[in-house]
Amino acid sequence: MADFETQEITTDVLILGGGMAACGAAVEAAYWAKKNGLQVTLVDKAAMDRSGAVAMGLSAINQYVGLKDGQNTVKDYVDYVKNDLMGIARDDLVASIARHVDSTVHLFEKWGLPIWKDEEGAYVHEGRWQLMINGESYKVIVAEAAKNAIGTDNIYERVFITEPLVVDGRCVGAVGFSVRENKFFVFKAKAVMTALGGAVHVFKPRSAGEGLGRAWYPPWNSGSSTYFTLKAGAEMTCQEVRFIPVRFKDAYGPVGAWFLLFKSRATNAQGEAYMETRRDELEKWKPYGLVKPIPANLRNWLMMLDVMEGKGPIYMRTEEAIQKIAKSEGDEKAAKKKLKELEAEAWEDFLDMTISQAILWAATNTAPEEKPSEIAAAEPYFIGSHSGASGAWVSGPADIAPEEYQWGYTNMSTIKGLFCAGDASGASSHKFSSGSHAEGRIAGKSAVRFAVENSDIPEVDAAKIEEMKKEILAPLDKFAENKKDSSDPDINPAYMKPKMFMFRLQKIMDEYAGGVTAQFSTSKAQLEKGLELLTFLKEDSEHLAAEDHHELMRCWENVHRMWQAEAHVRTILAREETRWPGYYYRSDTPEMKEDWEAFVNCVWHPDNAEWEMKKVPIKRLFE
Ligand code: SFD
Ligand code: AMP
């Protein structure tokens, strides 16, 4: 076995991940832990300053409710989320985040995040719920507060969390390895919170070799939240609810500022606006087709119908939008000044969060005030905190959650001691960066309470840990033992490198589970075939090989992705309808059905390795 020293760390509250939810959890847990004399430890596979989805920065805070100013109510936000997800949302979780999110945004501002203000000092809104920010350093600011709260001695960076530690149905820690040194880590804790983000590269991206790694979602989030919670035996929800963002084509620049702030239209190559010409289609998806704003998946769908009829490319009419706003300024001088201002804002929107889109504009001589830009539906991602909903099924807040949705500690999964937030918790979409941080705070506080009330840590069998270590390091051994048998280290009859493994996973998902190549369409027969191929892939995962620490991480990232893929395929299969046509379309069950207005949950049982699918009724908080 590869020679890795084992380092054991025992703590009270263990936070896994260093993204938005984890940073929120760190700040809040530190406060309550101090009062109770407890220790909080955080583990991130990367460097917290730039880890997770917010690494490049963001140009907007997408969830701000404005409760104090009476701008909106909690119910308004719950309605918005429920409608956008075609009825599939946990009102209790969404409400709980909505009632706390403003305070998180105020903390961000206090910590130094520049939020745009108008002349009267009020926040500048991008849309009803979104605030404009100068957010290139957003993550650095949020991470700094988290580090200050728990202290850098309690933070482990560049440690890849691989597996949960579970004893008698209680999660008591996690194991992982350093991506730089020969170290295997065993973390033991009274309470564990997972916030390991969502997943990308489960599906084949639009980019081929030329831009491999370029995707909307950051390539380093690889389904670890789903894997960790599934493997612990936790019940999962909404695993079918992937997110397909429409983005500026090829560099994935955001569209929100264009649609909401600049009030831009999108048109097909003939200049027709699909949101108007295809309006009748929305009737088919009522009641949700008729709500405002039109749900994200239906906006996608209307565009896809144009594409399928050969009416593409689809364009964001940036030139039209900019000229229209500038002209509305009145005289020519004011219009010119406004034009300059808008140009700067347009570039900054990309420079703050998707620099590659600004580079692509420069490379293709695109001046947004003169020329429209192509937009397209991206490949599917798993990001329950955005417009998707996949994640663990967690206990709701005691004061508002229906009885069926609560079993003790808020944000605890169905596994005792295992808490989830951000992309790791499901059925509470549209929390985005701010709501994920707020949910992290809620879960962090709850985890401290659990640690106080459950102060023992059941012993983990040392032999079991040794077995896990052997299995986790096996790809290094596989490579070392067999490399001499071929001249090219990437090609060998005895093993498979993680990149090849990932390509195989992506091909299966793309072709059978409704990826870009299949125009987001799938069916029972396709899914069953895909599942069969996934079974072979799972068998072959034993032959993964790693040349170094970095590839060892790539091996496990892809195993995590494979489990995310399986949960997804099984759940689409279980839901016998099409509910989100612009996310995926089941060609054999093409309509939305009233009796499927329910959650589809799944559990992988660790004792017998069997999957269980469940249809769970939706309990509304507000009618
Ligand atoms: O508009 C391991 N999001 C946006 N939110 C906004 O509020 N405004 C925007 O402008 C947003 N835009 C946006 C957004 C996301 C993306 C990808 C893009 C653009 C391109 C959404 C938010 O970013 C998102 O909701 C939150 O970040 C979710 O928070 P969280 O904590 O659930 O996930 P994370 O921040 O990605 O952090 C994950 C952490 O886990 C670590 N990690 N650590 C150890 N072991 C492992 N095995 C691990 N696997 C992962 C990561 O390193 C990271 O620390 S807009 O354009 O859509
Ligand atoms: P995006 O850049 O697409 O992630 O959008 C940022 C925010 O604006 C998210 O909250 C989206 O749901 C929302 N949004 C984007 N486009 C539209 C639209 N056309 N109508 C309503 N909301 C939108």
XYZ file of C-alpha atoms and ligand atoms in Angstrom:
703
model
C 0.000 0.000 0.000
C 1.190 3.554 -0.719
C 3.049 4.955 2.252
C 0.678 7.521 3.780
C 0.924 8.585 7.406
C -2.462 8.555 9.202
C -3.341 11.724 11.073
C -6.306 11.579 13.445
C -8.186 14.723 14.498
C -10.913 14.665 17.107
C -13.173 17.689 17.330
C -16.715 18.619 18.363
C -18.257 20.058 15.213
C -16.778 19.099 11.849
C -17.629 21.265 8.829
C -16.911 19.649 5.475
C -16.320 22.091 2.620
C -15.173 25.693 2.626
C -17.723 27.326 0.311
C -20.595 29.685 1.020
C -22.602 27.337 3.257
C -19.510 26.137 5.126
C -18.331 29.705 5.731
C -21.777 30.593 7.106
C -21.694 27.516 9.323
C -18.208 28.382 10.586
C -19.189 31.904 11.640
C -22.334 30.807 13.453
C -21.002 27.572 14.935
C -17.942 29.394 16.296
C -20.216 31.776 18.196
C -22.307 29.019 19.825
C -19.345 26.696 20.302
C -17.490 29.340 22.276
C -20.422 29.666 24.665
C -20.314 25.887 25.202
C -16.554 25.353 25.217
C -16.614 23.347 21.988
C -14.212 23.177 19.063
C -15.135 23.683 15.407
C -12.985 22.232 12.605
C -13.322 22.836 8.856
C -11.923 20.819 5.937
C -11.723 22.004 2.321
C -10.210 20.275 -0.698
C -8.903 23.637 -1.890
C -7.906 27.004 -0.436
C -10.949 28.639 1.148
C -10.151 32.074 -0.273
C -11.041 30.891 -3.749
C -12.811 27.590 -3.312
C -16.235 26.551 -4.517
C -18.672 28.119 -6.936
C -17.833 31.685 -5.918
C -14.106 31.309 -6.648
C -14.053 33.742 -9.567
C -16.389 36.135 -7.762
C -19.987 37.023 -8.563
C -21.622 40.158 -9.901
C -24.869 39.812 -7.972
C -26.304 38.549 -4.705
C -29.288 36.608 -5.962
C -31.297 36.296 -2.765
C -32.230 39.369 -0.772
C -35.793 39.585 0.477
C -35.830 43.121 1.918
C -38.059 42.201 4.881
C -37.210 45.215 7.035
C -38.030 47.710 4.308
C -41.291 45.882 3.613
C -40.192 45.211 0.050
C -41.384 41.609 0.159
C -42.655 38.990 2.584
C -41.369 35.512 3.349
C -44.480 34.153 1.629
C -43.587 36.093 -1.533
C -40.269 34.299 -1.669
C -41.810 30.907 -0.972
C -44.306 31.493 -3.808
C -41.513 32.521 -6.155
C -39.470 29.378 -5.434
C -42.431 27.003 -5.518
C -43.592 28.406 -8.845
C -40.150 28.392 -10.406
C -39.730 24.714 -9.482
C -43.144 23.779 -10.941
C -44.544 23.177 -7.457
C -41.727 21.012 -6.091
C -40.296 22.779 -3.021
C -40.176 22.465 0.744
C -41.960 25.667 1.863
C -40.606 25.269 5.413
C -36.956 25.222 4.354
C -37.360 28.023 1.818
C -39.176 30.185 4.388
C -36.555 29.520 7.019
C -33.775 30.708 4.717
C -35.826 33.673 3.467
C -36.423 34.969 6.991
C -32.669 34.952 7.766
C -31.017 35.807 4.470
C -31.129 39.607 4.762
C -29.000 39.489 7.918
C -26.392 37.460 6.049
C -26.291 40.106 3.294
C -25.859 42.817 5.935
C -22.943 40.826 7.389
C -21.326 40.629 3.928
C -21.571 44.403 3.682
C -20.117 44.844 7.165
C -17.196 42.584 6.214
C -16.407 44.838 3.257
C -18.341 43.558 0.232
C -19.201 46.523 -2.015
C -22.930 46.414 -2.772
C -24.126 48.906 -5.393
C -26.091 51.848 -3.944
C -28.202 54.494 -5.661
C -28.057 58.234 -4.955
C -30.382 57.822 -1.949
C -28.148 55.091 -0.487
C -30.546 52.226 -1.276
C -29.287 48.931 -2.714
C -29.377 48.762 -6.519
C -31.505 45.791 -7.518
C -30.813 43.680 -10.574
C -34.308 42.217 -10.276
C -36.874 41.843 -7.496
C -34.660 39.573 -5.370
C -31.180 40.318 -6.692
C -28.651 42.989 -5.653
C -25.764 44.215 -7.803
C -22.285 43.926 -6.242
C -18.641 44.584 -7.126
C -18.008 40.962 -6.331
C -14.638 39.885 -7.737
C -13.363 39.353 -4.169
C -16.676 38.113 -2.745
C -15.310 34.717 -1.685
C -12.124 36.141 -0.180
C -14.205 38.434 2.038
C -16.610 35.703 3.152
C -13.757 33.228 3.793
C -11.831 35.769 5.860
C -14.744 36.125 8.280
C -15.018 32.334 8.593
C -11.280 31.962 9.211
C -11.334 34.681 11.855
C -14.263 32.978 13.556
C -12.808 29.488 13.974
C -9.083 30.248 13.732
C -6.702 28.985 11.059
C -5.393 26.195 13.324
C -8.796 24.560 12.993
C -8.834 24.681 9.207
C -7.486 21.922 6.965
C -7.079 23.037 3.364
C -6.219 20.827 0.385
C -7.667 17.749 2.061
C -10.092 15.807 -0.124
C -12.952 14.307 1.859
C -13.676 10.872 0.518
C -15.950 8.851 2.814
C -18.244 9.295 5.829
C -17.644 7.500 9.124
C -20.889 6.020 10.411
C -21.361 3.990 13.579
C -24.763 2.487 14.430
C -26.589 4.890 12.155
C -24.832 8.001 13.491
C -22.341 10.004 11.463
C -19.236 10.492 13.582
C -16.714 11.851 11.131
C -15.066 11.551 7.760
C -11.894 10.363 6.118
C -9.855 11.928 3.340
C -6.344 12.551 2.079
C -4.036 15.474 1.451
C -3.723 16.424 -2.204
C -0.109 17.513 -1.608
C 1.458 15.310 1.073
C 1.476 11.602 1.925
C -1.171 12.015 4.605
C -4.409 10.178 5.261
C -6.816 12.039 7.545
C -9.340 10.632 9.998
C -11.673 13.269 11.432
C -13.873 12.268 14.363
C -16.633 14.543 15.634
C -19.832 14.754 17.659
C -21.634 16.506 14.806
C -20.742 16.620 11.115
C -21.943 19.173 8.592
C -21.541 18.503 4.906
C -21.398 21.422 2.475
C -19.308 19.937 -0.329
C -21.117 21.724 -3.158
C -22.904 20.395 -6.253
C -21.625 18.564 -9.329
C -20.327 19.331 -12.784
C -18.910 17.093 -15.521
C -21.351 14.334 -14.746
C -22.706 15.130 -18.200
C -20.572 15.751 -21.271
C -20.007 19.487 -21.510
C -20.547 21.417 -24.721
C -16.856 22.193 -24.775
C -14.698 19.470 -26.330
C -10.930 18.998 -25.878
C -10.256 22.592 -26.912
C -11.915 23.988 -23.804
C -11.959 20.964 -21.539
C -12.824 22.009 -18.032
C -14.680 25.109 -19.182
C -18.231 24.790 -17.979
C -20.703 27.082 -16.254
C -20.245 25.368 -12.928
C -16.702 25.208 -11.482
C -14.936 21.968 -12.387
C -13.804 21.264 -8.833
C -17.253 20.527 -7.390
C -17.730 16.882 -8.249
C -20.770 15.561 -6.421
C -19.072 14.991 -3.060
C -22.109 16.225 -1.088
C -24.367 13.688 -2.761
C -21.824 10.892 -2.445
C -21.122 11.602 1.212
C -24.762 11.747 2.252
C -25.802 8.792 0.074
C -22.980 6.607 1.380
C -23.873 7.529 4.959
C -27.343 6.131 4.198
C -29.193 9.463 4.235
C -32.471 9.955 2.387
C -32.032 12.181 -0.652
C -34.553 14.332 -2.480
C -35.057 15.923 -5.923
C -32.162 14.005 -7.449
C -33.904 14.414 -10.808
C -33.923 18.217 -10.578
C -30.835 19.176 -12.499
C -30.182 22.746 -13.594
C -29.646 23.773 -17.196
C -28.567 27.417 -17.249
C -28.975 29.410 -20.426
C -25.699 31.256 -20.792
C -23.651 33.263 -23.267
C -22.391 30.535 -25.544
C -18.961 28.898 -25.065
C -17.718 30.968 -22.132
C -20.898 30.690 -20.038
C -21.286 34.372 -19.110
C -24.343 35.112 -16.892
C -27.603 36.316 -18.439
C -29.392 37.641 -15.319
C -28.059 41.193 -15.573
C -29.004 41.306 -19.263
C -32.539 40.069 -18.828
C -33.334 41.825 -15.549
C -31.169 44.958 -15.290
C -30.770 45.848 -18.972
C -34.206 44.428 -19.934
C -32.747 42.718 -22.975
C -34.682 40.437 -25.333
C -33.435 37.139 -26.712
C -34.322 36.374 -30.307
C -33.734 33.633 -32.843
C -31.777 34.154 -36.076
C -34.902 35.544 -37.760
C -35.257 38.177 -35.067
C -38.314 36.523 -33.428
C -38.545 36.679 -29.645
C -39.423 33.131 -28.542
C -40.845 34.388 -25.223
C -43.567 36.104 -27.287
C -43.980 33.852 -30.325
C -44.141 30.687 -28.198
C -46.391 32.083 -25.467
C -49.240 29.634 -26.256
C -47.017 26.720 -25.284
C -47.104 27.937 -21.662
C -50.799 26.955 -21.394
C -49.736 23.323 -21.545
C -47.744 23.694 -18.334
C -50.317 25.532 -16.234
C -50.707 26.495 -13.490
C -46.936 27.069 -13.448
C -46.758 28.093 -17.098
C -48.898 31.113 -16.328
C -47.048 32.500 -13.290
C -44.728 35.494 -13.264
C -41.794 35.326 -13.677
C -42.147 32.398 -16.043
C -40.232 29.468 -14.475
C -36.597 29.171 -15.590
C -37.086 25.724 -17.122
C -40.017 26.955 -19.232
C -38.011 29.963 -20.436
C -35.396 27.408 -21.522
C -38.043 25.228 -23.120
C -39.448 27.969 -25.359
C -35.936 28.649 -26.586
C -35.245 24.940 -27.135
C -38.369 24.665 -29.303
C -36.911 27.328 -31.605
C -33.559 25.522 -31.684
C -35.204 22.179 -32.483
C -37.037 23.811 -35.400
C -33.700 24.997 -36.769
C -34.286 28.643 -35.924
C -30.966 29.170 -34.142
C -28.546 30.602 -33.348
C -30.261 32.334 -30.460
C -29.005 35.801 -29.603
C -29.020 38.041 -26.564
C -29.824 41.402 -28.143
C -27.278 43.372 -26.152
C -26.950 46.090 -28.809
C -30.712 46.709 -28.832
C -30.952 46.820 -25.008
C -28.009 49.184 -24.533
C -29.098 51.567 -27.274
C -32.662 51.611 -25.913
C -31.582 52.572 -22.375
C -29.097 55.180 -23.648
C -31.713 56.791 -25.901
C -34.208 57.033 -23.069
C -31.842 59.515 -21.391
C -33.228 62.386 -23.519
C -30.566 64.574 -25.137
C -27.666 63.232 -27.170
C -24.947 64.156 -24.659
C -26.697 62.381 -21.794
C -27.296 59.367 -24.036
C -23.591 59.187 -24.916
C -22.609 59.365 -21.260
C -25.130 56.660 -20.385
C -23.842 54.484 -23.219
C -20.307 54.607 -21.765
C -21.663 53.745 -18.327
C -23.621 50.760 -19.680
C -20.629 49.485 -21.645
C -18.570 49.514 -18.448
C -21.309 47.730 -16.512
C -21.656 45.082 -19.220
C -17.938 44.272 -19.151
C -17.779 44.374 -15.370
C -20.672 41.913 -15.124
C -18.394 39.332 -16.773
C -15.109 40.483 -15.227
C -16.606 40.080 -11.740
C -17.630 36.474 -12.222
C -16.890 34.900 -15.606
C -13.682 36.443 -16.858
C -13.471 34.005 -19.753
C -16.605 35.542 -21.270
C -14.934 38.958 -21.357
C -11.913 37.308 -22.987
C -14.175 35.658 -25.566
C -15.829 39.004 -26.335
C -12.391 40.550 -26.832
C -11.231 37.617 -28.966
C -14.270 37.781 -31.225
C -14.286 41.588 -31.594
C -17.603 41.812 -29.777
C -18.678 45.265 -28.665
C -21.969 44.546 -26.845
C -23.367 47.955 -27.799
C -22.932 47.078 -31.476
C -23.337 43.345 -31.889
C -25.603 40.693 -30.307
C -24.055 37.633 -28.618
C -25.065 34.024 -28.954
C -26.680 32.299 -25.952
C -27.335 28.581 -25.481
C -28.633 26.052 -22.986
C -25.666 24.566 -21.109
C -25.187 20.923 -20.127
C -26.935 19.717 -16.932
C -25.524 20.480 -13.488
C -26.452 19.506 -9.934
C -26.776 22.656 -7.894
C -29.642 22.533 -5.434
C -28.875 26.024 -4.218
C -29.537 27.640 -7.611
C -32.449 26.710 -9.889
C -31.971 22.972 -9.365
C -33.115 21.251 -6.145
C -31.058 18.090 -5.567
C -29.735 17.374 -2.087
C -30.321 15.562 1.162
C -33.761 15.415 2.777
C -33.320 17.446 5.948
C -35.344 18.151 9.060
C -37.254 21.447 8.952
C -37.299 24.205 11.560
C -39.335 23.241 14.618
C -41.568 26.339 14.625
C -42.852 26.114 11.056
C -42.136 22.714 9.534
C -45.022 20.237 9.228
C -44.703 17.227 11.527
C -43.743 14.906 8.666
C -40.793 17.134 7.814
C -39.120 17.348 11.194
C -37.245 14.868 13.320
C -35.294 16.923 15.800
C -32.457 19.155 14.781
C -32.961 21.677 11.956
C -31.046 20.782 8.791
C -30.109 17.333 10.087
C -30.411 14.613 7.460
C -32.136 11.321 8.223
C -28.759 10.150 9.575
C -28.191 11.185 13.165
C -25.472 13.797 13.558
C -25.164 14.524 9.820
C -26.187 18.079 8.888
C -26.427 19.544 5.379
C -26.613 23.015 3.839
C -26.224 24.827 0.526
C -26.010 22.426 -2.401
C -25.906 19.554 0.068
C -29.520 20.054 1.213
C -32.406 19.563 -1.193
C -35.850 20.905 -2.105
C -34.926 24.463 -1.130
C -33.852 26.051 -4.413
C -32.971 29.656 -5.089
C -30.857 30.189 -2.018
C -27.842 31.080 -4.147
C -24.698 32.470 -2.463
C -26.433 34.483 0.257
C -29.120 31.915 1.094
C -26.508 29.130 1.200
C -24.514 31.164 3.707
C -27.690 31.815 5.730
C -28.617 28.124 5.624
C -25.061 27.276 6.689
C -25.566 29.510 9.710
C -28.843 27.759 10.564
C -27.262 24.312 10.185
C -24.081 25.322 12.034
C -26.038 26.478 15.061
C -28.136 23.342 15.006
C -25.012 21.141 14.764
C -23.566 22.800 17.873
C -26.784 22.073 19.757
C -26.553 18.442 18.654
C -22.917 18.255 19.824
C -23.872 19.680 23.222
C -26.753 17.233 23.656
C -24.887 14.198 22.259
C -21.484 14.588 23.821
C -20.277 11.015 23.408
C -18.533 9.922 20.191
C -19.103 6.229 19.473
C -15.825 4.429 18.762
C -15.029 3.646 15.135
C -13.521 0.242 14.490
C -9.800 0.793 13.749
C -9.730 -2.157 11.342
C -12.552 -0.567 9.354
C -10.594 2.669 9.037
C -7.524 0.751 7.873
C -9.655 -1.004 5.266
C -11.002 2.369 4.049
C -7.467 3.755 3.839
C -6.385 0.796 1.714
C -9.348 1.214 -0.632
C -8.897 4.987 -0.953
C -5.193 4.717 -1.775
C -5.667 1.695 -4.071
C -5.452 3.729 -7.328
C -1.863 4.708 -6.421
C -0.962 1.048 -5.919
C -2.690 0.077 -9.143
C -0.546 2.514 -11.073
C 2.719 1.599 -9.327
C 2.200 -2.122 -9.861
C 1.263 -1.951 -13.527
C 2.959 1.078 -15.076
C 5.875 -0.973 -16.387
C 3.501 -2.879 -18.697
C 2.985 -0.052 -21.162
C 5.057 2.758 -22.636
C 2.261 5.347 -22.356
C 1.279 5.858 -18.673
C -2.275 6.774 -19.747
C -2.921 3.534 -21.600
C -2.585 0.201 -19.842
C -4.520 -3.086 -19.947
C -4.634 -3.266 -16.138
C -6.056 0.119 -15.325
C -8.019 3.208 -16.345
C -6.947 6.790 -15.706
C -9.618 9.075 -14.133
C -9.941 11.251 -17.228
C -10.906 8.272 -19.412
C -13.291 7.130 -16.708
C -14.904 10.577 -16.647
C -15.305 10.599 -20.438
C -17.079 7.255 -20.245
C -19.420 8.484 -17.519
C -20.166 11.646 -19.474
C -20.926 9.723 -22.656
C -23.402 7.475 -20.858
C -25.147 10.411 -19.216
C -25.136 12.560 -22.332
C -26.633 9.933 -24.606
C -28.987 8.071 -22.270
C -29.939 10.522 -19.526
C -30.843 13.567 -21.620
C -27.674 15.553 -22.170
C -26.886 18.102 -24.869
C -26.441 15.479 -27.615
C -29.889 14.050 -26.870
C -31.367 17.586 -26.800
C -32.158 17.019 -23.101
C -34.577 14.228 -23.954
C -34.739 10.731 -22.456
C -37.180 7.859 -21.788
C -37.650 4.754 -19.638
C -35.895 2.572 -22.197
C -32.980 4.999 -22.509
C -32.624 5.344 -18.753
C -32.673 1.598 -18.206
C -29.953 1.142 -20.801
C -27.969 3.954 -19.166
C -28.326 2.271 -15.782
C -26.997 -0.988 -17.204
C -23.939 0.823 -18.590
C -23.455 2.623 -15.269
C -23.364 -0.764 -13.553
C -20.461 -1.828 -15.779
C -18.754 1.481 -15.098
C -19.127 0.943 -11.372
C -17.512 -2.493 -11.697
C -14.622 -0.965 -13.616
C -14.102 1.768 -11.027
C -12.002 -0.802 -9.149
C -9.407 -0.397 -11.889
C -8.912 3.337 -11.484
C -5.240 4.294 -11.310
C -3.458 7.410 -10.102
C 0.039 8.599 -10.890
C 0.181 11.146 -8.045
C -1.863 12.873 -5.342
C -3.668 15.012 -7.854
C -4.812 12.052 -9.902
C -5.854 10.251 -6.750
C -8.212 13.142 -6.127
C -9.418 12.938 -9.737
C -10.169 9.229 -9.238
C -12.363 9.871 -6.235
C -13.999 12.940 -7.769
C -15.159 10.701 -10.585
C -16.411 7.997 -8.273
C -18.428 10.699 -6.521
C -19.768 11.884 -9.878
C -20.753 8.332 -10.783
C -22.913 8.028 -7.660
C -24.518 11.383 -8.397
C -25.244 10.076 -11.895
C -26.859 6.897 -10.613
C -29.083 8.748 -8.140
C -30.138 11.048 -10.992
C -30.985 8.289 -13.468
C -32.904 6.299 -10.878
C -34.955 9.315 -9.859
C -35.843 10.444 -13.384
C -36.922 6.877 -13.963
C -39.145 6.906 -10.880
C -40.923 10.157 -11.823
C -43.297 9.084 -14.571
C -44.000 12.468 -16.108
C -42.271 15.504 -17.587
C -42.340 18.326 -15.054
C -39.439 20.562 -16.084
C -39.358 20.314 -19.899
C -36.474 22.797 -20.269
C -34.333 20.778 -17.848
C -35.199 17.325 -19.188
C -37.975 15.888 -21.292
C -39.269 12.324 -20.892
C -40.396 11.489 -24.413
C -42.442 8.496 -23.206
C -44.272 10.519 -20.524
C -44.284 13.969 -22.159
C -46.895 15.618 -19.945
C -46.975 17.023 -16.436
C -49.327 14.972 -14.206
C -51.184 16.209 -11.162
C -50.533 13.048 -9.152
C -46.789 13.614 -9.575
C -46.888 16.920 -7.739
C -44.805 15.173 -5.062
C -41.185 14.723 -4.087
C -39.270 11.725 -5.309
C -36.797 10.672 -2.618
C -34.228 7.909 -2.636
C -32.090 6.052 -0.136
C -29.103 3.808 -0.721
C -29.016 1.329 2.136
C -25.431 0.678 3.316
C -26.329 -2.654 4.923
C -27.529 -4.362 1.709
C -26.416 -1.891 -1.018
C -30.021 -1.646 -2.276
C -31.709 1.509 -3.567
C -35.152 2.464 -2.326
C -37.325 5.010 -4.161
C -40.121 6.904 -2.383
C -42.924 9.222 -3.472
C -43.339 11.799 -0.689
C -46.343 14.153 -0.452
C -45.832 17.903 -0.523
C -47.024 19.777 2.568
C -47.572 23.460 1.953
C -46.956 26.149 4.540
C -48.987 28.734 2.672
C -51.899 28.071 0.312
O -26.169 34.423 -11.168
C -14.702 19.746 -1.000
N -24.381 31.349 -7.856
C -24.791 32.661 -7.667
N -25.282 33.114 -6.502
C -25.524 34.430 -6.285
O -25.965 34.815 -5.194
N -25.260 35.358 -7.266
C -24.763 35.008 -8.506
O -24.466 35.885 -9.318
C -24.627 33.588 -8.778
N -24.247 33.119 -10.038
C -23.452 31.953 -10.042
C -23.605 31.014 -8.987
C -22.931 29.778 -9.088
C -22.089 29.557 -10.166
C -21.404 28.232 -10.270
C -21.890 30.548 -11.160
C -22.584 31.737 -11.084
C -20.968 30.305 -12.297
C -24.734 30.324 -6.846
C -23.796 30.240 -5.644
O -22.470 30.340 -6.015
C -24.040 28.921 -4.896
O -25.407 28.886 -4.593
C -23.256 28.764 -3.593
O -21.880 28.943 -3.811
C -23.510 27.392 -2.953
O -22.771 27.283 -1.761
P -22.198 25.849 -1.236
O -21.436 26.139 -0.003
O -23.267 24.854 -1.223
O -21.163 25.384 -2.402
P -19.751 26.052 -2.825
O -19.719 27.499 -2.514
O -19.526 25.671 -4.247
O -18.689 25.307 -1.871
C -18.368 23.945 -1.981
C -17.128 23.698 -1.129
O -16.854 22.312 -1.019
C -15.479 22.059 -1.269
N -15.400 20.680 -1.691
N -13.940 19.859 0.104
C -13.379 18.735 0.597
N -13.569 17.509 0.029
C -14.320 17.362 -1.094
N -14.518 16.137 -1.609
C -14.925 18.520 -1.653
N -15.742 18.746 -2.724
C -16.020 20.055 -2.724
C -15.112 23.129 -2.288
O -13.709 23.325 -2.368
C -15.852 24.318 -1.699
O -15.114 24.872 -0.656
S -25.291 33.355 -11.385
O -24.484 33.578 -12.565
O -25.988 32.140 -11.511
P -28.659 34.087 -13.962
O -27.588 35.038 -14.383
O -29.398 33.477 -15.105
O -28.205 33.093 -12.933
O -29.762 34.962 -13.223
C -29.558 35.631 -12.017
C -30.877 35.704 -11.320
O -31.871 36.281 -12.165
C -31.428 34.361 -10.888
O -32.114 34.596 -9.692
C -32.381 33.993 -12.009
O -33.398 33.116 -11.568
C -32.939 35.356 -12.406
N -33.293 35.481 -13.826
C -32.468 35.331 -14.892
N -33.124 35.543 -16.046
C -34.388 35.829 -15.711
C -35.571 36.123 -16.451
N -35.564 36.181 -17.775
N -36.697 36.356 -15.748
C -36.717 36.289 -14.396
N -35.658 36.025 -13.654
C -34.509 35.777 -14.286
